[in-house]
PDB file of C-alpha atoms in Angstrom:
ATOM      1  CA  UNK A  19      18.790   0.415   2.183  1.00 80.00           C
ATOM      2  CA  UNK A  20      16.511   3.303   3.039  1.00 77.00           C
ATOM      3  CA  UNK A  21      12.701   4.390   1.835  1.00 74.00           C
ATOM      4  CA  UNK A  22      14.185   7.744   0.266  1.00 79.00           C
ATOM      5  CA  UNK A  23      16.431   5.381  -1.916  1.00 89.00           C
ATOM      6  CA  UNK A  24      13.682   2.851  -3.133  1.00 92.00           C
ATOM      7  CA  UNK A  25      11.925   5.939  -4.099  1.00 94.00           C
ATOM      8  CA  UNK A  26      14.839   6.933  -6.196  1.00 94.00           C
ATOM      9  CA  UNK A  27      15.439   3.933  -8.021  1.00 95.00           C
ATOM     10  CA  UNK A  28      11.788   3.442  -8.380  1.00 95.00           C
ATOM     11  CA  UNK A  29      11.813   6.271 -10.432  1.00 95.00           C
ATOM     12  CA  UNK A  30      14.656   5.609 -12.650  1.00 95.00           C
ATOM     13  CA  UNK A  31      13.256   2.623 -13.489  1.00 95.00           C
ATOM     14  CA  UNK A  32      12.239   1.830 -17.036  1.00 91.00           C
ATOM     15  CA  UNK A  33       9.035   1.064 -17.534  1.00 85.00           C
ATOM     16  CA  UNK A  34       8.504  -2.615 -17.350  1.00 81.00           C
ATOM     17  CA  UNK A  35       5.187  -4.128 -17.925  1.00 83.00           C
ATOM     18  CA  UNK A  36       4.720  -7.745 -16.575  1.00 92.00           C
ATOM     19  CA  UNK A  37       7.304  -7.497 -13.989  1.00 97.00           C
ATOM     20  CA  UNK A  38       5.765  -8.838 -10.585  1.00 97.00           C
ATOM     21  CA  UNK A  39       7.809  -9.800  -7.256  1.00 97.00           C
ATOM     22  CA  UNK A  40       5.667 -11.449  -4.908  1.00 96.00           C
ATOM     23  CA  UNK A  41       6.942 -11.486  -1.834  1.00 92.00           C
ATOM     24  CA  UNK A  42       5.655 -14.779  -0.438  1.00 92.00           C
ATOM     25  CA  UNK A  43       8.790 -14.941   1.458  1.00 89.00           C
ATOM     26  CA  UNK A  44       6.683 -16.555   4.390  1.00 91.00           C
ATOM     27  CA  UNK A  45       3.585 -17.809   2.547  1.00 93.00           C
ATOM     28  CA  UNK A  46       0.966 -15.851   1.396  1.00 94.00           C
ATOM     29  CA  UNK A  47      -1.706 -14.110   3.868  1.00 91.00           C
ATOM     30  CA  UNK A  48      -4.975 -12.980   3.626  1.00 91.00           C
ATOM     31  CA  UNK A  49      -6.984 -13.462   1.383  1.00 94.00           C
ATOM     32  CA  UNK A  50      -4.718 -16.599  -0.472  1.00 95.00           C
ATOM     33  CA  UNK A  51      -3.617 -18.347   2.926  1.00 95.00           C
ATOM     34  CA  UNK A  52      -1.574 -20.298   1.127  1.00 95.00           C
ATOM     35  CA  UNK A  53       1.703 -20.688   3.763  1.00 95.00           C
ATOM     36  CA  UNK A  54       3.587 -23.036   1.964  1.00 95.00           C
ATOM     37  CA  UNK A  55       3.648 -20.494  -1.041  1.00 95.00           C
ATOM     38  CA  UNK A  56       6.676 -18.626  -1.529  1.00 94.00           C
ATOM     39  CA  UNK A  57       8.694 -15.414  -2.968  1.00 95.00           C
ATOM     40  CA  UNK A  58       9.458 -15.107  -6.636  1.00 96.00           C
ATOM     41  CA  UNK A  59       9.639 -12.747  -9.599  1.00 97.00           C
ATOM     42  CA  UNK A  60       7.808 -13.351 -12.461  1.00 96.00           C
ATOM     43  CA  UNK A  61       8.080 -11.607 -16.296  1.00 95.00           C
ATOM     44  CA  UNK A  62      12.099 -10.891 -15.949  1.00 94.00           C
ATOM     45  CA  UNK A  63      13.574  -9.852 -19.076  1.00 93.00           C
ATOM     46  CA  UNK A  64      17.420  -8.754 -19.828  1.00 92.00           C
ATOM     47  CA  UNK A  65      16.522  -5.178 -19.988  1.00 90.00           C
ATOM     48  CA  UNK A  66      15.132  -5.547 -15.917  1.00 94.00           C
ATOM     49  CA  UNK A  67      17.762  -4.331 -13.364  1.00 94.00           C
ATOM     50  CA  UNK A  68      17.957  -3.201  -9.912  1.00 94.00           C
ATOM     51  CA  UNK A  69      15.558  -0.078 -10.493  1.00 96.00           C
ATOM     52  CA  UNK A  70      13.414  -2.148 -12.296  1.00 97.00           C
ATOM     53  CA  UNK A  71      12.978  -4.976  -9.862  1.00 96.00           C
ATOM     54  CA  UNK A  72      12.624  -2.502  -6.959  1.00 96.00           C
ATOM     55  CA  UNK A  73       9.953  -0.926  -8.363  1.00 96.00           C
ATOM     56  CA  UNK A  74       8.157  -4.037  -8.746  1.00 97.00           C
ATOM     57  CA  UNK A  75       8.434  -5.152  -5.011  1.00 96.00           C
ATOM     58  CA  UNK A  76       6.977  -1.716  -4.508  1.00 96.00           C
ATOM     59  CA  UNK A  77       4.349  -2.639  -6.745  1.00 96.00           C
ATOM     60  CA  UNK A  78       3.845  -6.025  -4.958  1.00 96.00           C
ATOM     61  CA  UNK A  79       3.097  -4.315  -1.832  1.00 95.00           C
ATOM     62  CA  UNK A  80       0.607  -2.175  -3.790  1.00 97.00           C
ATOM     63  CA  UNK A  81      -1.097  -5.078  -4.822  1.00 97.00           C
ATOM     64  CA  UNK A  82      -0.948  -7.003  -1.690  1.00 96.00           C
ATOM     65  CA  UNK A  83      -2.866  -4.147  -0.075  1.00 96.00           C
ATOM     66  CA  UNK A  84      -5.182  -4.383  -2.703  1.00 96.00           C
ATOM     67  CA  UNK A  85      -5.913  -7.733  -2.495  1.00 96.00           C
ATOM     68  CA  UNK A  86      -6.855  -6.977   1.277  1.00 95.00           C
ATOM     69  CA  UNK A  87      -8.904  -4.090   0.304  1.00 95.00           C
ATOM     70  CA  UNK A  88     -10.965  -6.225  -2.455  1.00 93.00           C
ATOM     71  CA  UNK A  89     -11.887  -8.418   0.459  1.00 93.00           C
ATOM     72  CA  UNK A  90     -12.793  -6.408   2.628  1.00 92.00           C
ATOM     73  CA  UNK A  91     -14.918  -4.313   0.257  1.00 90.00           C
ATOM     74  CA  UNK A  92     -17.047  -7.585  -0.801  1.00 89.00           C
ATOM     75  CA  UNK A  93     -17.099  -8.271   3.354  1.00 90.00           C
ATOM     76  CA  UNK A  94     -18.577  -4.772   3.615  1.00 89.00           C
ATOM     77  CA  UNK A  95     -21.266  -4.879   1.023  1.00 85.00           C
ATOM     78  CA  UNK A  96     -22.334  -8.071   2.303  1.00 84.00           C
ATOM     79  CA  UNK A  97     -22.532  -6.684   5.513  1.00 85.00           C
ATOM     80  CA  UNK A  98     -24.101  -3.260   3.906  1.00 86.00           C
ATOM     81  CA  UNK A  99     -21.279  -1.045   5.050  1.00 84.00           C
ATOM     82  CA  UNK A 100     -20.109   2.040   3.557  1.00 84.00           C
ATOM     83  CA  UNK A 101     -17.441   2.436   0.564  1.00 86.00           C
ATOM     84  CA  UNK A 102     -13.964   3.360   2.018  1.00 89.00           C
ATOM     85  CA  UNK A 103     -13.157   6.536   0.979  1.00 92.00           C
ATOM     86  CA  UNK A 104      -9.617   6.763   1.356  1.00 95.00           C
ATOM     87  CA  UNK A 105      -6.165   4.893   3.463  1.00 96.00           C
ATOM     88  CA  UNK A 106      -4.382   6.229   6.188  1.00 95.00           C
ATOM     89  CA  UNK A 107      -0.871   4.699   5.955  1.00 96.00           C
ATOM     90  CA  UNK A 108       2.427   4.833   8.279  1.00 93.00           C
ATOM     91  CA  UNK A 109       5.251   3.219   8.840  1.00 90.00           C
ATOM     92  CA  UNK A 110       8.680   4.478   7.105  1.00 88.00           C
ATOM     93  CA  UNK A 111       8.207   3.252   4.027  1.00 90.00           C
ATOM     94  CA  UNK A 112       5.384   6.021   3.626  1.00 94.00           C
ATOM     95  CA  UNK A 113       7.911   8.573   3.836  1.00 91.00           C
ATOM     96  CA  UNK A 114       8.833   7.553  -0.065  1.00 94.00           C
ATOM     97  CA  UNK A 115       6.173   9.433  -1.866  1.00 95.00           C
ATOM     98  CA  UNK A 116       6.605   7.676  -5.238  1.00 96.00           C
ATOM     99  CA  UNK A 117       5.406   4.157  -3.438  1.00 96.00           C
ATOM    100  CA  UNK A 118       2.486   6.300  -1.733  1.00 97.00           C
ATOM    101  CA  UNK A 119       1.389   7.812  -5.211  1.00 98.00           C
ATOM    102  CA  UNK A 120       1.853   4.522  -6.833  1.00 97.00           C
ATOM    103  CA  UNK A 121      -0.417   2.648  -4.007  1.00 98.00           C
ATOM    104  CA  UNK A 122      -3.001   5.045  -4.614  1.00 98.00           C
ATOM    105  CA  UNK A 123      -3.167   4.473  -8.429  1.00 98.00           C
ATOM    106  CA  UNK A 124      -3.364   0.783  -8.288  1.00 97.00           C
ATOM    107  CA  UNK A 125      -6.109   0.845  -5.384  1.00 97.00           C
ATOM    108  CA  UNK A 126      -7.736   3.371  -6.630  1.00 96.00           C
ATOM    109  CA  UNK A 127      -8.128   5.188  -2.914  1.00 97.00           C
ATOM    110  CA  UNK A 128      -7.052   8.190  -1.677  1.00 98.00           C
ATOM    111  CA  UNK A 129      -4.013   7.579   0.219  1.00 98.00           C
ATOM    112  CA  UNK A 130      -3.333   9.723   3.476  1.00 97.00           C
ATOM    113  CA  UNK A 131      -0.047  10.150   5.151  1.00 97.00           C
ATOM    114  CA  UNK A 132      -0.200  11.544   8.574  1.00 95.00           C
ATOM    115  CA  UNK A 133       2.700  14.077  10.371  1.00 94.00           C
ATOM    116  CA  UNK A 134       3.623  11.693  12.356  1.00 92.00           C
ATOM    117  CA  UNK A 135       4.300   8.257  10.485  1.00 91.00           C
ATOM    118  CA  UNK A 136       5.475   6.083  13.399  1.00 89.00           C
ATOM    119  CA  UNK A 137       2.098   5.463  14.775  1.00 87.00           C
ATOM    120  CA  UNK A 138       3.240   2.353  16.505  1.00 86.00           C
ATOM    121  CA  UNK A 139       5.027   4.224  18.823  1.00 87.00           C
ATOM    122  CA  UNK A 140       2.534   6.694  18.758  1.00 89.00           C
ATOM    123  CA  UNK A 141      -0.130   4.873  19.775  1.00 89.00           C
ATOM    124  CA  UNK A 142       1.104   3.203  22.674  1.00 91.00           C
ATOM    125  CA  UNK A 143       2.483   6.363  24.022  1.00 92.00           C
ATOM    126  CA  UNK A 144      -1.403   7.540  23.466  1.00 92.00           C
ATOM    127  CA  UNK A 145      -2.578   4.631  25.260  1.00 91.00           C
ATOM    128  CA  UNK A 146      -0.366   4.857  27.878  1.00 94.00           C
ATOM    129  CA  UNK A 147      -1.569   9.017  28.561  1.00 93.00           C
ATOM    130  CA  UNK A 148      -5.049   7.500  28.426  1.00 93.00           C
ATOM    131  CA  UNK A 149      -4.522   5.323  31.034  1.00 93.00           C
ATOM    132  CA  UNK A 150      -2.860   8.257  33.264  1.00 95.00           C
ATOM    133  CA  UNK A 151      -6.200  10.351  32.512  1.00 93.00           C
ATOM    134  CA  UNK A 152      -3.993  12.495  30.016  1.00 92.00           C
ATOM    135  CA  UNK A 153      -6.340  11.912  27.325  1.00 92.00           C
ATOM    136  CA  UNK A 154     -10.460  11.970  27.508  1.00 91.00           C
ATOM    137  CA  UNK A 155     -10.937   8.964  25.320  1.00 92.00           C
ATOM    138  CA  UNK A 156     -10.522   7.138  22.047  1.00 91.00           C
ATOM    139  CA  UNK A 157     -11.850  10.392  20.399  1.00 93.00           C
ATOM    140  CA  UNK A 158      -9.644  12.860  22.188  1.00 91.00           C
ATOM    141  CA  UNK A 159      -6.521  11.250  20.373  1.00 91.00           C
ATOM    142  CA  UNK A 160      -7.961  10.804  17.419  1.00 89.00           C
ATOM    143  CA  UNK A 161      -8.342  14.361  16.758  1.00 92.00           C
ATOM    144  CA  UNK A 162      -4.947  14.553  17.070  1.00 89.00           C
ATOM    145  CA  UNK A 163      -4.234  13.054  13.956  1.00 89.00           C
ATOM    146  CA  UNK A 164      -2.795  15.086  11.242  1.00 92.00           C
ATOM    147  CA  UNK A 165      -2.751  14.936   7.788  1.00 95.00           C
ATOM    148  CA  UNK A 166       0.774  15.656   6.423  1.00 97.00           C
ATOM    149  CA  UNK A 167      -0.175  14.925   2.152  1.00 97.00           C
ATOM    150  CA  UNK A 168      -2.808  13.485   0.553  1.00 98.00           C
ATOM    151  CA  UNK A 169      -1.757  11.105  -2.816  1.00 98.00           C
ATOM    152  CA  UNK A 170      -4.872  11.159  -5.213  1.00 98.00           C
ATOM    153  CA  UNK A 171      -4.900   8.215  -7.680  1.00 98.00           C
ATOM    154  CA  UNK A 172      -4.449   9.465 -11.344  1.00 98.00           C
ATOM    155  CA  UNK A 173      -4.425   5.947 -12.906  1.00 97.00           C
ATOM    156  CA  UNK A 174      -7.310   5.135 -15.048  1.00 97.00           C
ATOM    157  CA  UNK A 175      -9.261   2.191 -13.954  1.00 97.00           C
ATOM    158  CA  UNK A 176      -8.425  -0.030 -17.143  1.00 97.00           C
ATOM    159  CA  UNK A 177      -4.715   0.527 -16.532  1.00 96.00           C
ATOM    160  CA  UNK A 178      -5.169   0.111 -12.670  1.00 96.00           C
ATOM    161  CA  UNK A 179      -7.648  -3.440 -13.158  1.00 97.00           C
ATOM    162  CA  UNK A 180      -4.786  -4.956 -16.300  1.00 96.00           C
ATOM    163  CA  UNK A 181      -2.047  -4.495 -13.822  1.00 96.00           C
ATOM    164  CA  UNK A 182      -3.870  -6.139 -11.206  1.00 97.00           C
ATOM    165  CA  UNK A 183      -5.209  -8.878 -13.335  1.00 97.00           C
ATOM    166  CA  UNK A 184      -1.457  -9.200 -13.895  1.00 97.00           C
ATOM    167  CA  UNK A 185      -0.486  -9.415 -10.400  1.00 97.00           C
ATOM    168  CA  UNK A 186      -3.403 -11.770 -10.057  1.00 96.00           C
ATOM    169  CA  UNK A 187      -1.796 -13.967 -12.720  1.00 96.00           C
ATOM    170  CA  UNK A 188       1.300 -13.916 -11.235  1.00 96.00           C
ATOM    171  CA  UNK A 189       0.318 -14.809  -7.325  1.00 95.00           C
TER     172      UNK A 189
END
């Protein structure tokens, strides 16, 4: 029902490698555009519960962001762009720590969560004090972002590419 209780169960979970949920529940976006696809789990076993399963729809979510970043890290060497060095995240589902560690292992980025995770908001309160002359410009608000944690990934990058190549299987 809430972030702070994925996060629990997430970490009760047992460990269960080859359990994927894709969550096509609408088709699949960038970089598949497949819209017809849809949702399913794949590699469910008898010892897989609740915990077990909710981990792995974190871990799709992981993965779906990493499929986004892969593209757009080919789209930026073609285009002779810098590396990104790390993701800025928000939303609530940030406030569960366990998915932000976990989506920094299996991109292998630096993920940052600001103070203030309801950017949405944030940002069109912003926009609307930059239209009253509250606010300079573009840069004026961006310094006011603050960093509230930074999750370092601690995954080694054969562990972090076999998952993936699992997810990859599984989508």
């Amino acid at each position: 029902a809430t972030a702070a209780e994925s996060e629990a169960m997430a970490k009760r979970a047992k460990a269960a490698d080859g359990l994927y949920v894709v969550p096509a529940f609408t088709g699949l976006g960038a970089p598949y555009w497949q819209p017809d696809a849809r949702g399913a789990i794949f590699g469910l076993t008898r010892d897989a519960g609740a915990p077990e399963i909710v981990r792995a729809a974190l871990d799709g979510v992981c993965y779906q962001t990493r499929d986004l970043l892969e593209a757009m890290r080919r789209d930026m060497a073609l285009a002779g762009l810098a590396k990104l060095r790390a993701l800025k995240v928000d939303g609530g589902m940030v406030s569960n720590d366990w998915f932000c560690q976990r989506l920094a292992d299996l991109t292998g980025l630096p993920v940052d969560r600001p103070k203030v995770t309801e950017t949405t908001a944030l940002g069109a309160a912003y926009l609307a004090g930059l239209g009253a002359g509250l606010f300079r410009n573009e840069k004026d608000i961006a310094a006011r972002w603050a960093l509230d944690r930074r999750f370092t990934p601690v995954m080694k990058t054969p562990e972090r590419d076999r998952l993936y190549a699992g997810w990859k299987a599984a989508v």
